[in-house]
Coordinates of C-alpha atoms in Angstrom, one line a residue:
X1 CA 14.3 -12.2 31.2
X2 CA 13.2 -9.8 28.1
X3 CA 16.3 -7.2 27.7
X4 CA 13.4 -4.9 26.2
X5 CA 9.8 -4.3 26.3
X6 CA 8.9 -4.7 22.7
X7 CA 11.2 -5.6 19.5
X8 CA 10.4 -4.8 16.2
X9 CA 11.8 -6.3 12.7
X10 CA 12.0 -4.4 10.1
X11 CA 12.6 -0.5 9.7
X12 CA 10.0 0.0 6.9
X13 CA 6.6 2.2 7.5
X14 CA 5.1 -0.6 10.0
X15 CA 8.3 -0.8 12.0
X16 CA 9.2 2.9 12.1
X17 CA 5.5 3.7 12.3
X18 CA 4.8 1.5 15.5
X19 CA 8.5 2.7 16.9
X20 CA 7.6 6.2 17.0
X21 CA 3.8 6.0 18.4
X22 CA 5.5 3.2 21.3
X23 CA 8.1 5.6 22.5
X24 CA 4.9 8.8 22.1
X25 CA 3.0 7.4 24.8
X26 CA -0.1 9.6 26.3
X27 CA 0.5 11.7 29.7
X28 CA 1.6 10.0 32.5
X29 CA 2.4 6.7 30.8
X30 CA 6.2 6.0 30.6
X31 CA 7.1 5.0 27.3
X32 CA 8.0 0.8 26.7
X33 CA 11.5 0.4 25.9
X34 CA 11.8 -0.5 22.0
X35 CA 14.6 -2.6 20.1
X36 CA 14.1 -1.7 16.5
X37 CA 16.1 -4.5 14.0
X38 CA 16.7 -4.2 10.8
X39 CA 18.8 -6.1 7.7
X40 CA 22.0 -4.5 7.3
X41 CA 22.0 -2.7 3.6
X42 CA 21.7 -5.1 1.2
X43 CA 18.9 -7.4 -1.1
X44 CA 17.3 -7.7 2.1
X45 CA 16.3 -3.9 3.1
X46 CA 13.1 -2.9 0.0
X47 CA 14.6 -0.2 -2.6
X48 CA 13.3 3.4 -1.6
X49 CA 9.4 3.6 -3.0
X50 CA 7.2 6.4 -2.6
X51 CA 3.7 5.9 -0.6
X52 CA 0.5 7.4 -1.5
X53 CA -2.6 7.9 1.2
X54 CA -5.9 10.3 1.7
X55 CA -7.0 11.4 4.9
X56 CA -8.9 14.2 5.8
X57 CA -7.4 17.2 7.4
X58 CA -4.3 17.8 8.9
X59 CA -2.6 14.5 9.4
X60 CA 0.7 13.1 11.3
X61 CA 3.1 13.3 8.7
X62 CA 2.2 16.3 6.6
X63 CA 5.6 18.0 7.3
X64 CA 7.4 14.9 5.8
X65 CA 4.9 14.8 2.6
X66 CA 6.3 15.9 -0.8
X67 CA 2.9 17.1 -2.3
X68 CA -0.5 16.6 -1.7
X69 CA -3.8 16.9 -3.8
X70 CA -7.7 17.5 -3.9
X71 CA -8.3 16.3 -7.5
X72 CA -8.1 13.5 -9.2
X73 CA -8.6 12.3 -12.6
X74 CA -9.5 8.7 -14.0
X75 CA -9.4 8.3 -18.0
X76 CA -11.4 5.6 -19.5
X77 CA -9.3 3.4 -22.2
X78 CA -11.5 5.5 -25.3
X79 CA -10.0 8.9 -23.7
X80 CA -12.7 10.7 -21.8
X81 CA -11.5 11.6 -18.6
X82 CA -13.2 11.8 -15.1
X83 CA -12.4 14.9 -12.7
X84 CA -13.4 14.5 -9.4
X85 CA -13.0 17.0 -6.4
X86 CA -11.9 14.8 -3.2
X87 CA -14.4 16.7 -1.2
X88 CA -12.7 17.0 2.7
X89 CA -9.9 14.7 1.5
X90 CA -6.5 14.9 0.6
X91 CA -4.2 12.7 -1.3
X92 CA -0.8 13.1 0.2
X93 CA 2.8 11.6 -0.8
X94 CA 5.4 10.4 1.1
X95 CA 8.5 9.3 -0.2
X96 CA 10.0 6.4 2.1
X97 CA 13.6 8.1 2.6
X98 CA 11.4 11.7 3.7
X99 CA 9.3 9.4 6.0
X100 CA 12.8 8.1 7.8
X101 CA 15.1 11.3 8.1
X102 CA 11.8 13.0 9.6
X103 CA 11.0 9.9 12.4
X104 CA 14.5 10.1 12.7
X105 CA 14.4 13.0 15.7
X106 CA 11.1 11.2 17.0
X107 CA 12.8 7.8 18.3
X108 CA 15.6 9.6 19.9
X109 CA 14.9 6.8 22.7
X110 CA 15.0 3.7 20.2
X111 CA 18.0 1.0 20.5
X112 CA 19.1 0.4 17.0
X113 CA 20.4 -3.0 15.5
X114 CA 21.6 -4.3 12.0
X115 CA 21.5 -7.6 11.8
X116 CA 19.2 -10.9 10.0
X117 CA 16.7 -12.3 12.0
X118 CA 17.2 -15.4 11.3
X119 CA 14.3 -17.5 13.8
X120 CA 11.8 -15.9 16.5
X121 CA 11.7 -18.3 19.6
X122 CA 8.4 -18.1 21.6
X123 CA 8.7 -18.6 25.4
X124 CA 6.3 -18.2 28.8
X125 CA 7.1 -15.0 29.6
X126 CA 8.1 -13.4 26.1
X127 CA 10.5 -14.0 22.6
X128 CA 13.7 -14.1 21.7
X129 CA 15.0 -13.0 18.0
X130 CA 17.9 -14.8 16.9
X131 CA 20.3 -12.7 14.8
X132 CA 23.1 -12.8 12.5
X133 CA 25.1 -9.6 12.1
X134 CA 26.7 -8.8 8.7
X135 CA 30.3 -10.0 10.3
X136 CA 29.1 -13.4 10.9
X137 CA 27.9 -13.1 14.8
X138 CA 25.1 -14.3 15.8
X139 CA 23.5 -12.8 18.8
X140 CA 19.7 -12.4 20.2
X141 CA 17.1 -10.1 21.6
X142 CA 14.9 -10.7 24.1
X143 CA 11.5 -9.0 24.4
X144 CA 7.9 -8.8 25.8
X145 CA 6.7 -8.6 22.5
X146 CA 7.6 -9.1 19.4
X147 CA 5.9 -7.2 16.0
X148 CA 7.5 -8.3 13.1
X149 CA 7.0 -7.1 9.6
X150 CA 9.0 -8.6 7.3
X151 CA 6.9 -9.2 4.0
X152 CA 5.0 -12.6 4.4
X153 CA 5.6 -15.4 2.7
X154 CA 3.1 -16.3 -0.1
X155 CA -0.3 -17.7 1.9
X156 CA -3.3 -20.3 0.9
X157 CA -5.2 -18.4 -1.8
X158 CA -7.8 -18.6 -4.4
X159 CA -7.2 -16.4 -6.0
X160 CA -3.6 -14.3 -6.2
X161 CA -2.4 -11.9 -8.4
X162 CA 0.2 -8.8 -8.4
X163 CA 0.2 -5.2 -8.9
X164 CA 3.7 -4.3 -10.2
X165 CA 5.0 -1.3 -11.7
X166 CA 7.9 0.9 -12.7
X167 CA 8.1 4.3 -12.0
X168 CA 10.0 7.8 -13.5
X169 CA 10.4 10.6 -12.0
X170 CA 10.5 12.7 -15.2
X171 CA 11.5 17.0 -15.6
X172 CA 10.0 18.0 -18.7
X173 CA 11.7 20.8 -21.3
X174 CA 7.8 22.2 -21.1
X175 CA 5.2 22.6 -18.7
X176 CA 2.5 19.7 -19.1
X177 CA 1.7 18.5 -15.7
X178 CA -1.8 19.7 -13.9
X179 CA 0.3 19.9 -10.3
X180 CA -3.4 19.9 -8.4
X181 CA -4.3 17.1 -10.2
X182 CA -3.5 13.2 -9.3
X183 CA -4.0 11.0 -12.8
X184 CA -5.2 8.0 -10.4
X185 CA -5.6 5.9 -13.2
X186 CA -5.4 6.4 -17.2
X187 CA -5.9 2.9 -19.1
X188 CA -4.8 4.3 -22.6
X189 CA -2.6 1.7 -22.0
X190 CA -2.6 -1.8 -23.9
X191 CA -5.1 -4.0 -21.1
X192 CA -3.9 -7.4 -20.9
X193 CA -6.9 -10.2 -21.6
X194 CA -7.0 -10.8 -18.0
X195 CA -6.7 -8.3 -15.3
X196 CA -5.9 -4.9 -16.0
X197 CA -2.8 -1.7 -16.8
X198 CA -2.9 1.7 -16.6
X199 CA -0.7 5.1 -16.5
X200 CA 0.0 7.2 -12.7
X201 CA 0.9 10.8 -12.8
X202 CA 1.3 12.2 -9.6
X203 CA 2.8 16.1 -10.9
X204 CA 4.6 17.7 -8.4
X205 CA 4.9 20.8 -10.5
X206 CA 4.1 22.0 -14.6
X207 CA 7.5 20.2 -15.1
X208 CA 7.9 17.6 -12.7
X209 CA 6.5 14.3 -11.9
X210 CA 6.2 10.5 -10.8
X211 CA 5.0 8.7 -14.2
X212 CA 4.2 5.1 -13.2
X213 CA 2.9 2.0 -15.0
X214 CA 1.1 -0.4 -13.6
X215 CA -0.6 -4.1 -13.9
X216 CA -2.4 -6.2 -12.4
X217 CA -1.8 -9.4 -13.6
X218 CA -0.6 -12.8 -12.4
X219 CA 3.4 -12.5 -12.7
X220 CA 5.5 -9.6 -13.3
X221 CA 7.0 -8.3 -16.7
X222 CA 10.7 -8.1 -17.6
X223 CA 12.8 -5.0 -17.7
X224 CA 12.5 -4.8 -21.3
X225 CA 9.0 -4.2 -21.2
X226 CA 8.5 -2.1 -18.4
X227 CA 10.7 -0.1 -20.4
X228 CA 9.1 0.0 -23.1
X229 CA 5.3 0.4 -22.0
X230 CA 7.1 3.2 -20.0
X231 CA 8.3 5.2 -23.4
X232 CA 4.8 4.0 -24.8
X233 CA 2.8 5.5 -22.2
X234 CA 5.3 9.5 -21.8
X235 CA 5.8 9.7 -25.7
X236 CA 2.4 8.3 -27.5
X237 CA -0.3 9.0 -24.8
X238 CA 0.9 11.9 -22.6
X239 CA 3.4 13.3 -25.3
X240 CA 5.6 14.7 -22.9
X241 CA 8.2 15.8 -25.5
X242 CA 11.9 16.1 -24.3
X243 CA 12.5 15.1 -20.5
X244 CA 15.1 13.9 -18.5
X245 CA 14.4 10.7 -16.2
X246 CA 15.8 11.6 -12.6
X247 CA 14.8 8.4 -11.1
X248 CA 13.3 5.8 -10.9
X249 CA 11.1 3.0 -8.9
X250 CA 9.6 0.0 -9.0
X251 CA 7.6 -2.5 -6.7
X252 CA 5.5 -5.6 -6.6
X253 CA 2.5 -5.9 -4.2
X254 CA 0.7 -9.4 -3.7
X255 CA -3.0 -9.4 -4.0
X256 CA -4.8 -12.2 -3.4
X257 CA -7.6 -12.6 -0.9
X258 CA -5.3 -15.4 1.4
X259 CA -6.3 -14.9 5.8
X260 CA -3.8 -12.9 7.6
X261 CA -3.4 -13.9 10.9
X262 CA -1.4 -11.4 12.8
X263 CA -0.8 -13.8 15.6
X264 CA 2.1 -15.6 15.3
X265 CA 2.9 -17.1 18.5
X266 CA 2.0 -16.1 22.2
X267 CA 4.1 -13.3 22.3
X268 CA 4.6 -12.4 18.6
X269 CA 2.8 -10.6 16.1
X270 CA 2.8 -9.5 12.5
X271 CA 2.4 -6.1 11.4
X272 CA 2.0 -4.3 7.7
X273 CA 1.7 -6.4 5.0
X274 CA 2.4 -9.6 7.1
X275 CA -0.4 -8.7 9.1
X276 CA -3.1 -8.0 6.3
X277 CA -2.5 -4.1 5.8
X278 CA -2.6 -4.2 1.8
X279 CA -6.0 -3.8 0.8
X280 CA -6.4 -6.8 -2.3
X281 CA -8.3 -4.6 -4.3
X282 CA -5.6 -1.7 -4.6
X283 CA -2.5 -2.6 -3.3
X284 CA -2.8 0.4 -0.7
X285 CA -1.8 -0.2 2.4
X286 CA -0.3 2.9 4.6
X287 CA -3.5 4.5 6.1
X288 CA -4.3 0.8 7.2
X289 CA -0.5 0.1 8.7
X290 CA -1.1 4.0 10.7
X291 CA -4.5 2.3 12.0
X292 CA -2.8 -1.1 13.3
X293 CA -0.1 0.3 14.8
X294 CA -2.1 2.9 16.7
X295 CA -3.8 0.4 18.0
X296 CA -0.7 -1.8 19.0
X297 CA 0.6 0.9 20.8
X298 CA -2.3 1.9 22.9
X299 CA -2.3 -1.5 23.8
X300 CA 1.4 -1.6 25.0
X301 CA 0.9 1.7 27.2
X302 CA -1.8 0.6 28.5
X303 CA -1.0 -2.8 29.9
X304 CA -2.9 -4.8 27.1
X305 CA -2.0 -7.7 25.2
X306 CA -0.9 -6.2 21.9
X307 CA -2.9 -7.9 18.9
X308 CA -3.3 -6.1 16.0
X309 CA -6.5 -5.4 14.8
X310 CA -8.0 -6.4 11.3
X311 CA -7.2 -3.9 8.9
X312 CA -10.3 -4.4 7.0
X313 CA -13.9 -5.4 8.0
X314 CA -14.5 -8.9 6.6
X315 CA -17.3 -7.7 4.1
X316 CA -14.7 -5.4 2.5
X317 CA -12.6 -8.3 2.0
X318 CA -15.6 -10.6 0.6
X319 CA -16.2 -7.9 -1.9
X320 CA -12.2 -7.9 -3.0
X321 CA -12.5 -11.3 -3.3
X322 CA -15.3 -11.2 -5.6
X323 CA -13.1 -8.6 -7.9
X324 CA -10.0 -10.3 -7.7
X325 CA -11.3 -13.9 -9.2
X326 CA -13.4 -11.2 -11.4
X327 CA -10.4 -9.8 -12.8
X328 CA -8.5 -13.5 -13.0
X329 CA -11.2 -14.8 -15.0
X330 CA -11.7 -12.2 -17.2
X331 CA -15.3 -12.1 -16.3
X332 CA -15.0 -8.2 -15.2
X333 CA -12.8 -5.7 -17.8
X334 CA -10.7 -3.9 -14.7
X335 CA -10.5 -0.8 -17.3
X336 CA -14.6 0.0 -17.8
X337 CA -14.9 -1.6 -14.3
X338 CA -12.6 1.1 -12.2
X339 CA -13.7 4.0 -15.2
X340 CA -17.2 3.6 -14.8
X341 CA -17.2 3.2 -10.5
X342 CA -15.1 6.7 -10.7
X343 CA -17.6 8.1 -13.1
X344 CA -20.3 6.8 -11.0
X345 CA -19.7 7.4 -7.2
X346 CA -18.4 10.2 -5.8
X347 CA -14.5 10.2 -5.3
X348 CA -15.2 10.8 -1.3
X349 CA -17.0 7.9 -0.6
X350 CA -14.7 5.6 -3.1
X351 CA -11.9 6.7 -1.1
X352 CA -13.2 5.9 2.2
X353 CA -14.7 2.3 0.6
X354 CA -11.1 1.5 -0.5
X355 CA -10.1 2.6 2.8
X356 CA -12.4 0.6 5.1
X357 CA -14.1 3.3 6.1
X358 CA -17.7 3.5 4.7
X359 CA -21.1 1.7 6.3
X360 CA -22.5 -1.2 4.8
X361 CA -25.9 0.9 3.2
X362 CA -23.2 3.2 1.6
X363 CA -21.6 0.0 0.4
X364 CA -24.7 -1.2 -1.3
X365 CA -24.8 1.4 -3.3
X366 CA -21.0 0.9 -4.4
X367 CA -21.9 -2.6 -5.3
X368 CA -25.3 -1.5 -7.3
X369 CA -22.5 0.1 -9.8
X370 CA -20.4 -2.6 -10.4
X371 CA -21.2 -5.0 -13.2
X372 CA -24.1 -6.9 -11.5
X373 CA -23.6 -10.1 -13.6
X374 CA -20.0 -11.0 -13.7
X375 CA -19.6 -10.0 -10.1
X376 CA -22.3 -12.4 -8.8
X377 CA -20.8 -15.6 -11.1
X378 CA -17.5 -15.0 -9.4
X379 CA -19.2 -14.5 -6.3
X380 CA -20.8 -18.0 -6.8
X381 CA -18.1 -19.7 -7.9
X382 CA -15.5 -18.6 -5.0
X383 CA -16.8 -21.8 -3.0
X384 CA -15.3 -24.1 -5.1
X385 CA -11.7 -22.9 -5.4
X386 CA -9.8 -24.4 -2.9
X387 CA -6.8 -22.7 -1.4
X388 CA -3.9 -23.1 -2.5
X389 CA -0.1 -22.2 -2.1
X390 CA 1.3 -19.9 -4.9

């Protein structure tokens, strides 16, 4: 018999997210009892990143959010830059150990385990996880339903490339930083020949900011040269003069346009990136996981069986796929491409494009300003890739 209602692996923002909304259930619902497991400290558990979202108005978390904007700027690789108001938007950012200390006094009701989930066993009447503890003992967990949201291993794809970065977070001697203004994207950076690269300022104040770069590209650099496209990018473009480098970050995000099934079994699920939260074209993915996980837990309180929804409409998808074998063919320049698309269409409705949010007229007229010609030879020649591991 299930020792718990639900179990969740994996105490990143799926697992902590769907946690907290399971054990918030609406009035006059008692609230499923959750087993939340997670790897004991180690290569296993992700480094602490920093997540970036826009909503509009007054949103869940904005008591755990660091900063939050209504500008952004995108500079084209020849300098000029693009300002753009975000209208009834807000970009917001969370850093992962805020988002934890403040769920923290929200799951007061959560059962807690470190361990390895080594196998998920699917029966008739619900799952068992099959754990290792960091001592050696293995032990399991029984549940109604499992969610699990361990990142996925590498799917069937045509086309599959990676947005990976390194980030400081820099104090300057002088003040520089616009702090109501997001630098979404600044590619005076060298652009590979395939894909793309650009600079990501998110100031938190005249001194003080997260200074990323970022590729897309198909493999990751080494050290050496994030390091160096790092100094490149604070000392020849932005000219920060003397800082100090607080800390730092770093990350890799698949994006390929490979199907996410979040069904796993009868009574398991996959959530967050396992369960097709990263949007291929940007990487983003928390507004998507905060969708999915709403959903679950509706679901769960009221009697449903729990399968996530899509995170994107399949049109959205199409269109990413089109990019992505754009940008791996080198048919579409990703630097003019993203420039011209923020010069172009309003920041409002971009936003809510990458976000899965607009109607399909609105997305028309997105498409009408992309490069016409390489898009539609990619988009005729996706047929005949075949997918294929990577």
């Amino acid at each position: 018999m299930p020792q718990c209602d639900v179990a969740i692996v994996g105490a990143g923002a799926a697992g902590l997210s769907l946690a907290w909304r399971l054990l918030s259930p609406p009035a006059g619902v008692p609230a499923p009892s959750v087993t939340l497991v997670d790897a004991p400290p180690g290569s296993l558990r992700p480094p602490e990143r920093t997540w970036c979202y826009w909503e509009e108005g007054p949103g869940e978390y904005d008591d755990l959010v660091t900063a939050t904007w209504d500008h952004l700027q995108v500079r084209a690789a020849d300098g000029p830059a693009t300002l753009r108001s975000l209208g009834r938007l807000r970009y917001k950012m969370l850093p992962s150990t805020s988002f934890e200390e403040g769920l923290r006094p929200r799951l007061g009701a959560l059962t807690r385990a470190e361990a390895v989930v080594e196998g998920i066993e699917d029966g008739h009447d619900g799952a068992a996880l099959l754990c290792r503890t960091s001592g050696g003992a293995t032990t399991s967990v029984r549940a109604r339903w499992v969610f699990d949201s361990r990142p996925p291993a590498p799917a069937p794809a045509r086309t599959a490339l990676l947005q990976h970065f390194r980030g400081w977070f820099v104090r300057t001697r002088r003040p520089v930083f616009q702090p109501e203004v997001v630098e979404l994207m600044d590619f005076r950076t060298p652009q590979p020949r395939r894909g793309l690269s650009f600079g990501y300022v998110l100031p938190t104040g005249p001194h003080e900011a997260l200074v990323e770069y970022t590729e897309f590209g198909p493999a990751a650099l080494t050290e050496h040269a994030y390091e160096a496209a790092l100094r490149h990018y604070t000392q020849d473009v932005l000219r920060l003069g003397p800082h100090d480098v607080l800390a730092r970050e770093r990350g890799v995000i698949p994006l390929t346009d490979a199907h996410h099934s979040p069904r796993a079994g009868r009574h398991v699920f996959r959530i967050g990136a396992a369960g097709g939260a990263i949007r291929p074209s940007t990487g983003y993915a928390f507004s998507a996981i905060q969708r999915q996980t709403r959903a679950v837990a509706a679901a769960v309180h009221h009697g449903r069986t729990p399968v996530p929804p899509a995170a994107y409409a399949a049109r959205h998808l199409a269109m990413d796929a089109i990019l992505l074998r754009g940008l791996a063919t080198g048919r579409v320049q990703g630097a003019s491409f993203f420039s011209h698309l923020f010069r172009t269409v309003p920041a409002e409705r971009l936003l809510r494009f990458l976000d899965g949010g607009t109607r399909p007229a609105e997305d028309v007229l997105i498409g009408l300003r992309t490069p016409v010609l390489p898009m539609l030879r990619s988009a005729v020649s996706l047929p005949f890739f075949a997918r294929a591991p990577r």
